[in-house]
CSV table of C-alpha atoms in Angstrom, one decimal:
chain,number,residue,atom,x,y,z
A,23,MET,CA,65.5,101.8,99.5
A,24,ARG,CA,63.1,99.3,100.9
A,25,GLN,CA,60.2,100.1,103.2
A,26,GLN,CA,60.1,98.8,106.7
A,27,ARG,CA,56.9,97.6,108.2
A,28,GLY,CA,55.6,96.7,111.7
A,29,VAL,CA,57.4,99.2,113.9
A,30,ALA,CA,56.0,98.6,117.4
A,31,SER,CA,54.5,101.5,119.2
A,32,CYS,CA,55.7,102.5,122.7
A,33,ALA,CA,53.1,103.9,125.1
A,34,ILE,CA,54.3,106.6,127.5
A,35,PRO,CA,51.7,107.5,130.1
A,36,SER,CA,52.6,111.2,130.4
A,37,VAL,CA,52.1,113.8,127.8
A,38,SER,CA,54.2,117.0,128.1
A,39,PRO,CA,52.6,120.4,128.4
A,40,ILE,CA,53.9,121.3,125.0
A,41,ALA,CA,52.1,118.3,123.5
A,42,GLN,CA,48.9,119.3,125.2
A,43,ARG,CA,49.0,122.8,123.7
A,44,GLY,CA,49.7,121.5,120.2
A,45,SER,CA,51.3,123.4,117.3
A,46,ALA,CA,50.3,125.7,114.5
A,47,LEU,CA,50.9,122.8,112.1
A,48,HIS,CA,48.3,120.5,113.8
A,49,GLY,CA,45.2,120.1,111.7
A,50,ARG,CA,46.9,121.0,108.4
A,51,ARG,CA,47.2,118.5,105.7
A,52,SER,CA,50.6,116.8,105.2
A,53,GLY,CA,50.4,114.2,102.5
A,54,SER,CA,47.0,112.5,102.7
A,55,THR,CA,46.6,112.5,106.5
A,56,ALA,CA,45.9,115.3,108.8
A,57,ILE,CA,48.4,115.6,111.7
A,58,PRO,CA,46.4,115.0,114.9
A,59,ASN,CA,45.7,117.9,117.3
A,60,PRO,CA,47.4,117.9,119.8
A,61,LEU,CA,50.3,115.6,118.8
A,62,PRO,CA,51.9,113.7,121.7
A,63,TRP,CA,55.5,114.7,121.0
A,64,PRO,CA,57.1,112.6,123.7
A,65,VAL,CA,55.2,109.5,122.5
A,66,VAL,CA,56.3,110.1,118.9
A,67,LEU,CA,59.9,110.6,119.9
A,68,ALA,CA,59.8,107.5,122.1
A,69,GLU,CA,58.5,105.5,119.1
A,70,VAL,CA,61.2,106.8,116.9
A,71,ILE,CA,63.9,106.0,119.4
A,72,LYS,CA,62.5,102.6,119.9
A,73,ALA,CA,62.5,102.0,116.2
A,74,PHE,CA,66.2,102.7,116.1
A,75,GLY,CA,66.7,100.0,118.8
A,76,SER,CA,64.9,97.3,116.9
A,77,PRO,CA,67.2,94.5,115.9
A,78,GLU,CA,66.7,95.0,112.2
A,79,ASN,CA,67.2,98.7,112.3
A,80,ALA,CA,70.1,98.5,114.7
A,81,GLN,CA,71.8,96.2,112.2
A,82,ARG,CA,71.1,98.6,109.3
A,83,MET,CA,72.6,101.5,111.3
A,84,GLU,CA,75.6,99.4,112.3
A,85,GLU,CA,76.3,98.4,108.6
A,86,ALA,CA,75.9,102.1,107.6
A,87,ARG,CA,78.4,103.2,110.3
A,88,ASP,CA,80.8,100.5,109.2
A,89,ASN,CA,80.5,101.7,105.6
A,90,ALA,CA,81.1,105.3,106.6
A,91,CYS,CA,84.4,104.6,108.4
A,92,ASN,CA,84.1,107.7,110.6
A,93,ASP,CA,84.2,109.9,107.5
A,94,MET,CA,81.7,112.8,107.7
A,95,GLY,CA,81.0,112.7,103.9
A,96,LYS,CA,80.4,109.0,104.0
A,97,MET,CA,78.2,109.4,107.0
A,98,LEU,CA,76.0,111.7,105.0
A,99,GLN,CA,76.0,109.1,102.1
A,100,PHE,CA,75.4,105.9,104.1
A,101,LEU,CA,74.1,106.7,107.6
A,102,LEU,CA,71.8,109.6,107.1
A,103,PRO,CA,69.5,107.9,104.5
A,104,VAL,CA,69.1,104.9,106.8
A,105,ALA,CA,68.3,107.1,109.8
A,106,THR,CA,65.8,109.1,107.6
A,107,GLN,CA,64.0,106.0,106.5
A,108,ILE,CA,63.7,104.7,110.1
A,109,GLN,CA,62.2,108.0,111.2
A,110,GLN,CA,59.8,108.1,108.1
A,111,ASP,CA,58.5,104.6,109.0
A,112,VAL,CA,57.3,105.9,112.4
A,113,ILE,CA,56.2,109.5,111.7
A,114,LYS,CA,54.1,108.7,108.7
A,115,ALA,CA,51.6,107.2,111.2
A,116,TYR,CA,51.3,110.8,112.7
A,117,GLY,CA,50.4,112.5,109.4
A,118,PHE,CA,53.9,113.5,108.2
A,119,SER,CA,54.7,112.8,104.5
A,120,ASN,CA,56.6,109.6,103.9
A,121,ASP,CA,59.7,111.4,102.5
A,122,GLY,CA,62.7,113.4,103.5
A,123,GLU,CA,60.5,116.6,103.7
A,124,GLY,CA,58.3,114.9,106.3
A,125,VAL,CA,61.4,114.1,108.4
A,126,LEU,CA,62.7,117.6,108.1
A,127,LYS,CA,59.3,119.0,109.2
A,128,PHE,CA,59.3,116.6,112.1
A,129,ALA,CA,62.9,117.7,113.1
A,130,ARG,CA,62.0,121.4,112.9
A,131,LEU,CA,58.9,120.9,115.1
A,132,ILE,CA,60.9,119.0,117.7
A,133,LYS,CA,63.6,121.6,117.6
A,134,SER,CA,61.0,124.3,118.3
A,135,TYR,CA,59.8,122.5,121.4
A,136,GLU,CA,63.2,121.7,122.9
A,137,SER,CA,63.6,125.0,124.7
A,138,GLN,CA,60.1,124.8,126.1
A,139,ASP,CA,60.0,121.2,127.4
A,140,PRO,CA,63.0,119.4,129.1
A,141,GLU,CA,61.6,116.0,128.3
A,142,ILE,CA,61.5,116.7,124.6
A,143,ALA,CA,65.0,118.3,124.7
A,144,ASN,CA,66.3,115.1,126.4
A,145,MET,CA,64.7,112.7,124.0
A,146,SER,CA,65.7,114.8,121.0
A,147,GLY,CA,69.3,114.7,122.2
A,148,LYS,CA,69.1,110.9,122.5
A,149,LEU,CA,67.7,110.6,119.0
A,150,LYS,CA,70.4,112.8,117.5
A,151,ALA,CA,73.1,110.8,119.2
A,152,MET,CA,71.9,107.7,117.4
A,153,PHE,CA,72.9,109.0,114.0
A,154,LEU,CA,74.9,112.2,114.4
A,155,PRO,CA,78.6,112.0,115.3
A,156,PRO,CA,79.6,113.8,118.4
A,157,MET,CA,80.8,117.4,117.8
A,158,THR,CA,84.1,118.4,119.3
A,159,LEU,CA,85.0,122.0,119.8
A,160,PRO,CA,88.5,123.2,118.9
A,161,PRO,CA,90.6,124.0,122.0
A,162,HIS,CA,90.8,127.6,123.1
A,163,GLY,CA,94.2,129.1,123.6
A,164,ALA,CA,97.0,131.1,122.0
A,165,GLY,CA,97.6,130.6,118.3
A,166,THR,CA,94.1,129.4,117.5
A,167,GLY,CA,93.0,132.5,115.5
A,168,GLY,CA,91.8,134.5,118.4
A,169,VAL,CA,92.8,138.0,119.4
A,170,ALA,CA,96.5,138.1,120.5
A,171,ALA,CA,97.1,138.9,124.1
A,172,SER,CA,99.6,141.7,124.8
């Protein structure tokens, strides 16, 4: 997979309370760069979201979606690697390793902040919607495996 360069940064004037407090990961080494303390999570998320919206990356995602044909297995095969690469290209500037493990670490940290900061939760939802298919719950009712009513 080829490397993308020149992802523009997006400045957001406010930093959430969570970003101001930082995380236990801050200051540890990840790859060759220390993750800054405190890391401005809303700014990082905004940059990742903006990267998905760039014309080149939007085209890459659209091609991957077309190849996946709404099949979950094919989405994992075609769409997820492209989404991972787009995220890697942004988060490596914040000290995350430039591989799948760096993206997983980033996702776990964002997930840990979602319940504490509505801005992060909202932005995280937007990011997930860019590459995860919507989940539909099965209908509730008789005959769906639940306890039978008498």
